[in-house]
Amino acid sequence: MDSSATVGSASIESEGQVSLAQQLRFETHSFRSASNIDYEHDSLDLKSDSIRLVQVLPGQAQKIHCTIKQAKTIDRYICLSYVWGPPEDTQAIDIDGKLFHVRRNLWEFLSMVRSTCSTDKTENEQCHENDCERPYKASDSFWIDAICINQDDDIERCHQVQQMGKIYSGAQLVLAWLGANSQLASLFQYMRVDMPNQLFFDAEHFLALSELSEHVYWKRAWITQEIQLARHAYLLSNNQHLDLSFFQRVGPTIVARTFSQYICNDLWRPFDHTIQKHEGNSLLDNLYRFRNKQCSNELDLVYSLRSMSTQCPVMAAQFRFVMEFPWLNWPEVYSTASATDCAPGARSQHSGVYE
């Protein structure tokens, strides 16, 4: 064998190894760089009922990984109803390899979904009681406003706000996320598992029930529409859930029997005010009925009730109008909206909804 050929082959092989190593370093660097790039939404088809859906991926990494896709309101999905929380408390998640920041309350929901759905059960595995009954599973897609709406695009927000009623009424179910709260989680488990077999309400859970009644969730303007338009809704805290219809149907009876009808009425007033439907109410009827609902932009009260009201003007969301005319109040807006196709306000970055 020609020694020069051997040396040459070795040199070529060595060069190939260096080239491969360089390539691997480049690809690794590119991957790391990509993970530091902020996620940007693809454009939606604003001439149709297009939406985005997000799926939480299983894993044990510190950062939560999700994937997002475009869909239609006729597709299968779950809506999340929740309070955004303070804007200064955020966490980074990964969407399709890029960074996206969400507020703490939403991050805790995504974390809970990942932990409870990290692996699907196989046919040979025994399913834990709570997992078997859980109303969502690992393969489910979620519509979550803070992620699925491009909050930096006024035109898209206008389009999505107009579809809000269709989005929530078209969902397979709505999850009312009340945060990572161990007391509420224990209450939901008790009411779902133990309470149906008892004559009286367990006094140990009374304080948690009172806390649930006073939760900020029931005070927010947009929550009313999200709950009333739902085909099926569940209360959710940590990894414990409770069917909302069961809660409303069975809860008051046993609480009144244990304590008093007066106490029961006082506890259930916030729930009834948000959940009970009044078919045929006009927009003005609902504006009066829900006049004490909270929103930092009073225009949100109008738009949050539009999809569940009759005799309401044709209105859409025009966010720039609010910035240009901040002195407007809602009666003027209502009057203007009666004669135009696009009116001010409407959940501008949802700032008036959850903050």
mmCIF file of C-alpha atoms in Angstrom:
data_model
loop_
_atom_site.group_PDB
_atom_site.id
_atom_site.type_symbol
_atom_site.label_atom_id
_atom_site.label_comp_id
_atom_site.label_asym_id
_atom_site.label_seq_id
_atom_site.Cartn_x
_atom_site.Cartn_y
_atom_site.Cartn_z
ATOM 1 C CA MET A 1 0.000 0.000 0.000
ATOM 2 C CA ASP A 2 1.283 3.413 -0.897
ATOM 3 C CA SER A 3 2.160 5.183 2.335
ATOM 4 C CA SER A 4 1.420 8.522 0.790
ATOM 5 C CA ALA A 5 -2.094 7.329 -0.003
ATOM 6 C CA THR A 6 -2.532 6.269 3.590
ATOM 7 C CA VAL A 7 -1.394 9.608 4.868
ATOM 8 C CA GLY A 8 -3.568 11.343 2.329
ATOM 9 C CA SER A 9 -6.588 9.300 3.309
ATOM 10 C CA ALA A 10 -5.958 10.051 6.948
ATOM 11 C CA SER A 11 -5.634 13.723 6.169
ATOM 12 C CA ILE A 12 -8.871 13.730 4.182
ATOM 13 C CA GLU A 13 -10.623 11.791 6.941
ATOM 14 C CA SER A 14 -9.275 14.203 9.543
ATOM 15 C CA GLU A 15 -10.426 17.153 7.498
ATOM 16 C CA GLY A 16 -13.821 15.518 7.165
ATOM 17 C CA GLN A 17 -14.034 15.088 10.914
ATOM 18 C CA VAL A 18 -13.148 18.725 11.475
ATOM 19 C CA SER A 19 -15.711 19.761 8.926
ATOM 20 C CA LEU A 20 -18.344 17.611 10.616
ATOM 21 C CA ALA A 21 -17.436 19.001 14.030
ATOM 22 C CA GLN A 22 -17.661 22.525 12.700
ATOM 23 C CA GLN A 23 -21.030 21.730 11.175
ATOM 24 C CA LEU A 24 -22.315 20.310 14.448
ATOM 25 C CA ARG A 25 -21.089 23.365 16.331
ATOM 26 C CA PHE A 26 -22.796 25.599 13.781
ATOM 27 C CA GLU A 27 -26.064 23.707 13.993
ATOM 28 C CA THR A 28 -25.956 23.743 17.797
ATOM 29 C CA HIS A 29 -25.224 27.463 17.791
ATOM 30 C CA SER A 30 -28.068 28.031 15.327
ATOM 31 C CA PHE A 31 -30.467 26.049 17.528
ATOM 32 C CA ARG A 32 -29.482 28.026 20.608
ATOM 33 C CA SER A 33 -29.805 31.270 18.743
ATOM 34 C CA ALA A 34 -33.239 30.307 17.466
ATOM 35 C CA SER A 35 -34.403 29.628 21.025
ATOM 36 C CA ASN A 36 -33.620 33.254 21.900
ATOM 37 C CA ILE A 37 -35.681 34.649 19.034
ATOM 38 C CA ASP A 38 -39.115 36.000 19.967
ATOM 39 C CA TYR A 39 -42.082 34.165 18.506
ATOM 40 C CA GLU A 40 -44.010 36.002 15.794
ATOM 41 C CA HIS A 41 -47.518 34.979 14.747
ATOM 42 C CA ASP A 42 -48.213 33.988 11.164
ATOM 43 C CA SER A 43 -50.963 35.986 9.478
ATOM 44 C CA LEU A 44 -54.554 34.808 9.886
ATOM 45 C CA ASP A 45 -57.133 34.710 7.114
ATOM 46 C CA LEU A 46 -59.285 37.601 8.296
ATOM 47 C CA LYS A 47 -61.989 36.854 5.727
ATOM 48 C CA SER A 48 -62.965 33.615 7.460
ATOM 49 C CA ASP A 49 -63.495 32.211 10.958
ATOM 50 C CA SER A 50 -59.791 31.452 11.330
ATOM 51 C CA ILE A 51 -58.264 30.987 14.772
ATOM 52 C CA ARG A 52 -55.043 29.641 16.222
ATOM 53 C CA LEU A 53 -54.837 26.680 18.579
ATOM 54 C CA VAL A 54 -51.990 25.838 20.936
ATOM 55 C CA GLN A 55 -50.934 22.426 22.208
ATOM 56 C CA VAL A 56 -48.747 21.826 25.264
ATOM 57 C CA LEU A 57 -45.978 19.328 24.551
ATOM 58 C CA PRO A 58 -44.941 16.681 27.104
ATOM 59 C CA GLY A 59 -41.523 17.005 28.694
ATOM 60 C CA GLN A 60 -39.529 17.637 31.842
ATOM 61 C CA ALA A 61 -37.492 20.658 30.721
ATOM 62 C CA GLN A 62 -37.615 23.793 32.825
ATOM 63 C CA LYS A 63 -39.132 25.751 29.963
ATOM 64 C CA ILE A 64 -42.625 24.794 28.783
ATOM 65 C CA HIS A 65 -42.744 23.870 25.108
ATOM 66 C CA CYS A 66 -45.827 24.392 22.940
ATOM 67 C CA THR A 67 -46.755 24.214 19.301
ATOM 68 C CA ILE A 68 -49.294 26.388 17.530
ATOM 69 C CA LYS A 69 -51.402 25.866 14.420
ATOM 70 C CA GLN A 70 -54.111 27.632 12.469
ATOM 71 C CA ALA A 71 -57.632 26.214 12.529
ATOM 72 C CA LYS A 72 -61.321 27.093 12.185
ATOM 73 C CA THR A 73 -64.005 27.539 14.814
ATOM 74 C CA ILE A 74 -65.632 24.317 13.580
ATOM 75 C CA ASP A 75 -62.574 22.297 14.642
ATOM 76 C CA ARG A 76 -62.243 20.499 17.978
ATOM 77 C CA TYR A 77 -60.670 22.589 20.735
ATOM 78 C CA ILE A 78 -60.961 23.674 24.364
ATOM 79 C CA CYS A 79 -61.258 27.310 25.440
ATOM 80 C CA LEU A 80 -59.521 28.686 28.493
ATOM 81 C CA SER A 81 -61.382 31.246 30.599
ATOM 82 C CA TYR A 82 -59.138 32.932 33.160
ATOM 83 C CA VAL A 83 -57.888 36.141 34.729
ATOM 84 C CA TRP A 84 -54.712 37.465 33.133
ATOM 85 C CA GLY A 85 -53.150 38.819 36.323
ATOM 86 C CA PRO A 86 -50.501 41.532 36.795
ATOM 87 C CA PRO A 87 -48.474 42.365 33.664
ATOM 88 C CA GLU A 88 -45.133 42.657 35.433
ATOM 89 C CA ASP A 89 -45.043 38.972 36.476
ATOM 90 C CA THR A 90 -44.207 36.979 33.345
ATOM 91 C CA GLN A 91 -42.535 33.715 32.412
ATOM 92 C CA ALA A 92 -40.963 32.633 29.122
ATOM 93 C CA ILE A 93 -42.286 29.618 27.242
ATOM 94 C CA ASP A 94 -41.184 28.070 23.960
ATOM 95 C CA ILE A 95 -43.538 28.133 20.964
ATOM 96 C CA ASP A 96 -42.215 26.199 17.984
ATOM 97 C CA GLY A 97 -38.634 26.856 19.059
ATOM 98 C CA LYS A 98 -39.030 30.554 19.812
ATOM 99 C CA LEU A 99 -39.547 32.612 22.947
ATOM 100 C CA PHE A 100 -42.943 33.865 24.059
ATOM 101 C CA HIS A 101 -43.752 35.522 27.375
ATOM 102 C CA VAL A 102 -46.958 34.834 29.290
ATOM 103 C CA ARG A 103 -48.208 36.084 32.624
ATOM 104 C CA ARG A 104 -47.847 33.998 35.759
ATOM 105 C CA ASN A 105 -51.432 32.726 35.966
ATOM 106 C CA LEU A 106 -51.354 31.390 32.402
ATOM 107 C CA TRP A 107 -47.888 29.907 32.910
ATOM 108 C CA GLU A 108 -49.202 27.985 35.924
ATOM 109 C CA PHE A 109 -52.045 26.597 33.805
ATOM 110 C CA LEU A 110 -49.661 25.486 31.051
ATOM 111 C CA SER A 111 -47.379 23.940 33.650
ATOM 112 C CA MET A 112 -50.298 22.051 35.167
ATOM 113 C CA VAL A 113 -51.386 20.747 31.763
ATOM 114 C CA ARG A 114 -47.876 19.551 31.004
ATOM 115 C CA SER A 115 -47.475 17.819 34.368
ATOM 116 C CA THR A 116 -50.820 16.013 34.202
ATOM 117 C CA CYS A 117 -50.595 15.180 30.506
ATOM 118 C CA SER A 118 -46.865 14.528 30.148
ATOM 119 C CA THR A 119 -47.520 11.014 28.912
ATOM 120 C CA ASP A 120 -50.668 9.428 27.526
ATOM 121 C CA LYS A 121 -51.881 6.310 29.253
ATOM 122 C CA THR A 122 -51.424 3.065 27.354
ATOM 123 C CA GLU A 123 -54.056 0.359 27.289
ATOM 124 C CA ASN A 124 -52.047 -1.746 29.754
ATOM 125 C CA GLU A 125 -51.564 1.040 32.300
ATOM 126 C CA GLN A 126 -53.965 1.530 35.152
ATOM 127 C CA CYS A 127 -55.361 5.033 34.984
ATOM 128 C CA HIS A 128 -55.336 7.145 38.120
ATOM 129 C CA GLU A 129 -58.852 8.146 39.168
ATOM 130 C CA ASN A 130 -58.316 11.852 38.586
ATOM 131 C CA ASP A 131 -56.600 11.233 35.218
ATOM 132 C CA CYS A 132 -59.482 9.067 33.986
ATOM 133 C CA GLU A 133 -62.052 11.743 34.804
ATOM 134 C CA ARG A 134 -59.978 14.671 33.634
ATOM 135 C CA PRO A 135 -61.922 16.680 31.019
ATOM 136 C CA TYR A 136 -58.833 17.322 28.884
ATOM 137 C CA LYS A 137 -56.018 15.126 27.597
ATOM 138 C CA ALA A 138 -52.521 15.469 26.212
ATOM 139 C CA SER A 139 -53.593 15.618 22.582
ATOM 140 C CA ASP A 140 -56.114 18.449 23.100
ATOM 141 C CA SER A 141 -55.677 21.816 21.444
ATOM 142 C CA PHE A 142 -56.476 24.971 23.403
ATOM 143 C CA TRP A 143 -57.698 28.395 22.391
ATOM 144 C CA ILE A 144 -56.034 30.833 24.787
ATOM 145 C CA ASP A 145 -56.451 34.502 23.945
ATOM 146 C CA ALA A 146 -53.056 35.705 25.190
ATOM 147 C CA ILE A 147 -51.278 33.185 22.943
ATOM 148 C CA CYS A 148 -53.655 32.610 20.044
ATOM 149 C CA ILE A 149 -54.338 36.282 19.259
ATOM 150 C CA ASN A 150 -51.542 38.472 17.965
ATOM 151 C CA GLN A 151 -51.875 41.196 20.577
ATOM 152 C CA ASP A 152 -49.628 43.518 18.543
ATOM 153 C CA ASP A 153 -51.954 43.513 15.524
ATOM 154 C CA ASP A 154 -54.970 45.812 15.970
ATOM 155 C CA ILE A 155 -56.720 44.507 12.856
ATOM 156 C CA GLU A 156 -56.392 40.894 13.920
ATOM 157 C CA ARG A 157 -57.603 41.686 17.431
ATOM 158 C CA CYS A 158 -60.621 43.363 15.869
ATOM 159 C CA HIS A 159 -61.293 40.212 13.835
ATOM 160 C CA GLN A 160 -60.905 37.882 16.819
ATOM 161 C CA VAL A 161 -63.037 39.993 19.170
ATOM 162 C CA GLN A 162 -65.858 39.883 16.618
ATOM 163 C CA GLN A 163 -65.573 36.078 16.688
ATOM 164 C CA MET A 164 -65.382 35.763 20.471
ATOM 165 C CA GLY A 165 -68.945 34.525 20.826
ATOM 166 C CA LYS A 166 -68.472 31.948 18.087
ATOM 167 C CA ILE A 167 -65.141 30.829 19.543
ATOM 168 C CA TYR A 168 -66.505 30.111 23.023
ATOM 169 C CA SER A 169 -69.830 28.652 21.906
ATOM 170 C CA GLY A 170 -68.044 26.433 19.376
ATOM 171 C CA ALA A 171 -65.549 24.985 21.841
ATOM 172 C CA GLN A 172 -65.871 21.395 22.980
ATOM 173 C CA LEU A 173 -65.743 22.749 26.525
ATOM 174 C CA VAL A 174 -64.529 25.758 28.497
ATOM 175 C CA LEU A 175 -62.077 25.440 31.380
ATOM 176 C CA ALA A 176 -62.502 28.115 34.048
ATOM 177 C CA TRP A 177 -58.968 28.306 35.446
ATOM 178 C CA LEU A 178 -58.911 29.699 38.987
ATOM 179 C CA GLY A 179 -55.178 29.464 39.498
ATOM 180 C CA ALA A 180 -52.811 27.202 41.371
ATOM 181 C CA ASN A 181 -54.675 27.192 44.675
ATOM 182 C CA SER A 182 -54.417 24.150 46.942
ATOM 183 C CA GLN A 183 -57.523 25.098 48.963
ATOM 184 C CA LEU A 184 -59.711 25.386 45.868
ATOM 185 C CA ALA A 185 -58.233 22.195 44.434
ATOM 186 C CA SER A 186 -59.114 20.352 47.637
ATOM 187 C CA LEU A 187 -62.630 21.841 47.523
ATOM 188 C CA PHE A 188 -63.186 20.676 43.941
ATOM 189 C CA GLN A 189 -62.008 17.164 44.750
ATOM 190 C CA TYR A 190 -64.260 17.031 47.808
ATOM 191 C CA MET A 191 -67.334 18.296 45.945
ATOM 192 C CA ARG A 192 -66.745 15.921 43.044
ATOM 193 C CA VAL A 193 -65.871 12.755 44.968
ATOM 194 C CA ASP A 194 -67.170 12.927 48.546
ATOM 195 C CA MET A 195 -69.993 15.464 48.716
ATOM 196 C CA PRO A 196 -72.509 13.517 46.530
ATOM 197 C CA ASN A 197 -72.551 10.782 49.196
ATOM 198 C CA GLN A 198 -73.081 13.112 52.153
ATOM 199 C CA LEU A 199 -76.134 14.780 53.650
ATOM 200 C CA PHE A 200 -74.222 17.801 54.929
ATOM 201 C CA PHE A 201 -71.415 19.957 53.628
ATOM 202 C CA ASP A 202 -68.035 19.354 55.258
ATOM 203 C CA ALA A 203 -67.291 22.374 57.441
ATOM 204 C CA GLU A 204 -63.557 21.995 56.745
ATOM 205 C CA HIS A 205 -64.179 23.141 53.165
ATOM 206 C CA PHE A 206 -66.458 26.053 54.035
ATOM 207 C CA LEU A 207 -63.646 28.632 54.024
ATOM 208 C CA ALA A 208 -62.502 27.409 50.609
ATOM 209 C CA LEU A 209 -66.066 27.764 49.318
ATOM 210 C CA SER A 210 -66.151 31.307 50.675
ATOM 211 C CA GLU A 211 -62.810 32.007 48.975
ATOM 212 C CA LEU A 212 -64.212 30.686 45.705
ATOM 213 C CA SER A 213 -67.244 32.957 46.045
ATOM 214 C CA GLU A 214 -64.995 36.001 46.491
ATOM 215 C CA HIS A 215 -62.556 35.087 43.715
ATOM 216 C CA VAL A 216 -61.750 37.910 41.294
ATOM 217 C CA TYR A 217 -62.701 35.584 38.426
ATOM 218 C CA TRP A 218 -66.413 36.221 38.984
ATOM 219 C CA LYS A 219 -65.936 39.991 38.971
ATOM 220 C CA ARG A 220 -64.379 40.398 35.517
ATOM 221 C CA ALA A 221 -66.463 41.593 32.576
ATOM 222 C CA TRP A 222 -65.403 39.146 29.862
ATOM 223 C CA ILE A 223 -65.863 36.074 32.060
ATOM 224 C CA THR A 224 -69.665 36.371 31.836
ATOM 225 C CA GLN A 225 -69.784 35.761 28.098
ATOM 226 C CA GLU A 226 -67.143 33.039 28.235
ATOM 227 C CA ILE A 227 -69.104 31.028 30.802
ATOM 228 C CA GLN A 228 -72.624 31.637 29.492
ATOM 229 C CA LEU A 229 -71.771 30.695 25.907
ATOM 230 C CA ALA A 230 -69.995 27.475 26.895
ATOM 231 C CA ARG A 231 -71.530 24.167 25.866
ATOM 232 C CA HIS A 232 -69.931 22.584 28.906
ATOM 233 C CA ALA A 233 -67.717 24.224 31.541
ATOM 234 C CA TYR A 234 -65.428 22.982 34.297
ATOM 235 C CA LEU A 235 -63.934 24.813 37.250
ATOM 236 C CA LEU A 236 -60.224 24.051 37.462
ATOM 237 C CA SER A 237 -57.519 24.635 40.068
ATOM 238 C CA ASN A 238 -54.190 22.839 40.179
ATOM 239 C CA ASN A 239 -55.023 19.436 38.687
ATOM 240 C CA GLN A 240 -58.504 19.206 40.236
ATOM 241 C CA HIS A 241 -61.686 19.944 38.318
ATOM 242 C CA LEU A 242 -65.406 20.268 38.981
ATOM 243 C CA ASP A 243 -68.273 20.208 36.511
ATOM 244 C CA LEU A 244 -69.824 23.672 36.680
ATOM 245 C CA SER A 245 -73.363 22.416 36.018
ATOM 246 C CA PHE A 246 -73.003 19.889 38.860
ATOM 247 C CA PHE A 247 -71.642 22.630 41.113
ATOM 248 C CA GLN A 248 -74.680 24.810 40.423
ATOM 249 C CA ARG A 249 -77.197 21.976 40.612
ATOM 250 C CA VAL A 250 -76.067 20.116 43.748
ATOM 251 C CA GLY A 251 -73.954 22.580 45.721
ATOM 252 C CA PRO A 252 -76.654 25.008 46.933
ATOM 253 C CA THR A 253 -78.906 22.246 48.250
ATOM 254 C CA ILE A 254 -76.352 20.653 50.554
ATOM 255 C CA VAL A 255 -74.865 23.997 51.656
ATOM 256 C CA ALA A 256 -78.315 25.368 52.563
ATOM 257 C CA ARG A 257 -79.113 22.160 54.440
ATOM 258 C CA THR A 258 -75.858 22.375 56.424
ATOM 259 C CA PHE A 259 -75.744 26.076 57.280
ATOM 260 C CA SER A 260 -78.779 28.120 56.248
ATOM 261 C CA GLN A 261 -80.532 29.320 53.132
ATOM 262 C CA TYR A 262 -79.372 32.844 53.923
ATOM 263 C CA ILE A 263 -75.699 31.820 53.995
ATOM 264 C CA CYS A 264 -76.162 29.751 50.865
ATOM 265 C CA ASN A 265 -77.759 32.646 48.999
ATOM 266 C CA ASP A 266 -74.924 34.931 50.034
ATOM 267 C CA LEU A 267 -72.265 32.457 48.912
ATOM 268 C CA TRP A 268 -73.904 31.624 45.600
ATOM 269 C CA ARG A 269 -74.806 35.169 44.557
ATOM 270 C CA PRO A 270 -71.552 35.774 42.593
ATOM 271 C CA PHE A 271 -71.880 32.405 40.867
ATOM 272 C CA ASP A 272 -75.528 32.879 39.930
ATOM 273 C CA HIS A 273 -74.937 36.409 38.724
ATOM 274 C CA THR A 274 -72.336 35.198 36.219
ATOM 275 C CA ILE A 275 -73.691 31.776 35.299
ATOM 276 C CA GLN A 276 -77.494 32.113 35.156
ATOM 277 C CA LYS A 277 -78.725 32.803 31.642
ATOM 278 C CA HIS A 278 -81.423 35.311 30.784
ATOM 279 C CA GLU A 279 -82.453 34.445 27.245
ATOM 280 C CA GLY A 280 -83.626 37.327 25.124
ATOM 281 C CA ASN A 281 -82.007 40.131 27.093
ATOM 282 C CA SER A 282 -81.128 43.134 24.977
ATOM 283 C CA LEU A 283 -77.692 44.666 25.153
ATOM 284 C CA LEU A 284 -79.053 47.501 27.298
ATOM 285 C CA ASP A 285 -80.713 44.969 29.635
ATOM 286 C CA ASN A 286 -77.407 43.166 30.073
ATOM 287 C CA LEU A 287 -75.456 46.385 30.465
ATOM 288 C CA TYR A 288 -77.667 47.243 33.416
ATOM 289 C CA ARG A 289 -77.604 43.729 34.843
ATOM 290 C CA PHE A 290 -73.804 43.473 34.696
ATOM 291 C CA ARG A 291 -73.045 47.133 35.339
ATOM 292 C CA ASN A 292 -70.829 46.284 38.326
ATOM 293 C CA LYS A 293 -68.536 43.930 36.429
ATOM 294 C CA GLN A 294 -64.954 45.108 36.469
ATOM 295 C CA CYS A 295 -62.873 46.225 33.490
ATOM 296 C CA SER A 296 -60.247 48.938 33.285
ATOM 297 C CA ASN A 297 -61.772 50.141 29.997
ATOM 298 C CA GLU A 298 -65.529 50.690 30.329
ATOM 299 C CA LEU A 299 -65.965 49.974 26.610
ATOM 300 C CA ASP A 300 -65.077 46.356 27.342
ATOM 301 C CA LEU A 301 -68.370 45.979 29.201
ATOM 302 C CA VAL A 302 -70.217 46.648 25.947
ATOM 303 C CA TYR A 303 -68.196 44.243 23.853
ATOM 304 C CA SER A 304 -68.093 41.527 26.506
ATOM 305 C CA LEU A 305 -71.905 41.296 26.398
ATOM 306 C CA ARG A 306 -72.551 41.652 22.690
ATOM 307 C CA SER A 307 -72.548 37.950 21.755
ATOM 308 C CA MET A 308 -75.037 37.021 24.488
ATOM 309 C CA SER A 309 -77.442 39.900 23.841
ATOM 310 C CA THR A 310 -80.275 40.589 21.435
ATOM 311 C CA GLN A 311 -81.156 43.922 19.832
ATOM 312 C CA CYS A 312 -77.551 45.053 19.857
ATOM 313 C CA PRO A 313 -76.087 47.241 17.134
ATOM 314 C CA VAL A 314 -73.633 45.899 14.624
ATOM 315 C CA MET A 315 -70.329 46.580 16.333
ATOM 316 C CA ALA A 316 -66.738 45.612 15.824
ATOM 317 C CA ALA A 317 -63.569 46.459 17.670
ATOM 318 C CA GLN A 318 -61.626 49.527 16.630
ATOM 319 C CA PHE A 319 -58.694 49.872 18.989
ATOM 320 C CA ARG A 320 -57.042 52.953 17.530
ATOM 321 C CA PHE A 321 -60.247 54.924 18.134
ATOM 322 C CA VAL A 322 -59.787 54.617 21.893
ATOM 323 C CA MET A 323 -56.263 55.979 21.754
ATOM 324 C CA GLU A 324 -57.382 58.893 19.573
ATOM 325 C CA PHE A 325 -60.527 59.710 21.579
ATOM 326 C CA PRO A 326 -59.886 58.636 25.191
ATOM 327 C CA TRP A 327 -62.561 61.008 26.516
ATOM 328 C CA LEU A 328 -65.454 58.976 25.082
ATOM 329 C CA ASN A 329 -67.760 57.171 27.501
ATOM 330 C CA TRP A 330 -69.838 54.096 26.733
ATOM 331 C CA PRO A 331 -73.244 55.766 26.120
ATOM 332 C CA GLU A 332 -71.644 57.832 23.377
ATOM 333 C CA VAL A 333 -69.934 54.724 22.066
ATOM 334 C CA TYR A 334 -73.210 52.810 22.058
ATOM 335 C CA SER A 335 -74.916 55.586 20.126
ATOM 336 C CA THR A 336 -72.067 55.716 17.631
ATOM 337 C CA ALA A 337 -71.995 51.936 17.295
ATOM 338 C CA SER A 338 -75.652 51.890 16.287
ATOM 339 C CA ALA A 339 -74.816 53.709 13.083
ATOM 340 C CA THR A 340 -71.398 52.357 12.184
ATOM 341 C CA ASP A 341 -69.816 49.026 11.485
ATOM 342 C CA CYS A 342 -66.761 49.559 13.634
ATOM 343 C CA ALA A 343 -66.747 51.136 17.067
ATOM 344 C CA PRO A 344 -64.127 52.018 19.646
ATOM 345 C CA GLY A 345 -62.641 49.908 22.367
ATOM 346 C CA ALA A 346 -63.141 46.202 22.569
ATOM 347 C CA ARG A 347 -60.668 44.350 24.638
ATOM 348 C CA SER A 348 -57.662 46.354 23.582
ATOM 349 C CA GLN A 349 -54.945 43.825 24.270
ATOM 350 C CA HIS A 350 -57.508 42.549 26.743
ATOM 351 C CA SER A 351 -56.081 45.150 29.083
ATOM 352 C CA GLY A 352 -59.525 45.958 30.411
ATOM 353 C CA VAL A 353 -60.420 42.361 30.922
ATOM 354 C CA TYR A 354 -57.992 40.709 33.243
ATOM 355 C CA GLU A 355 -55.782 43.331 34.804
#
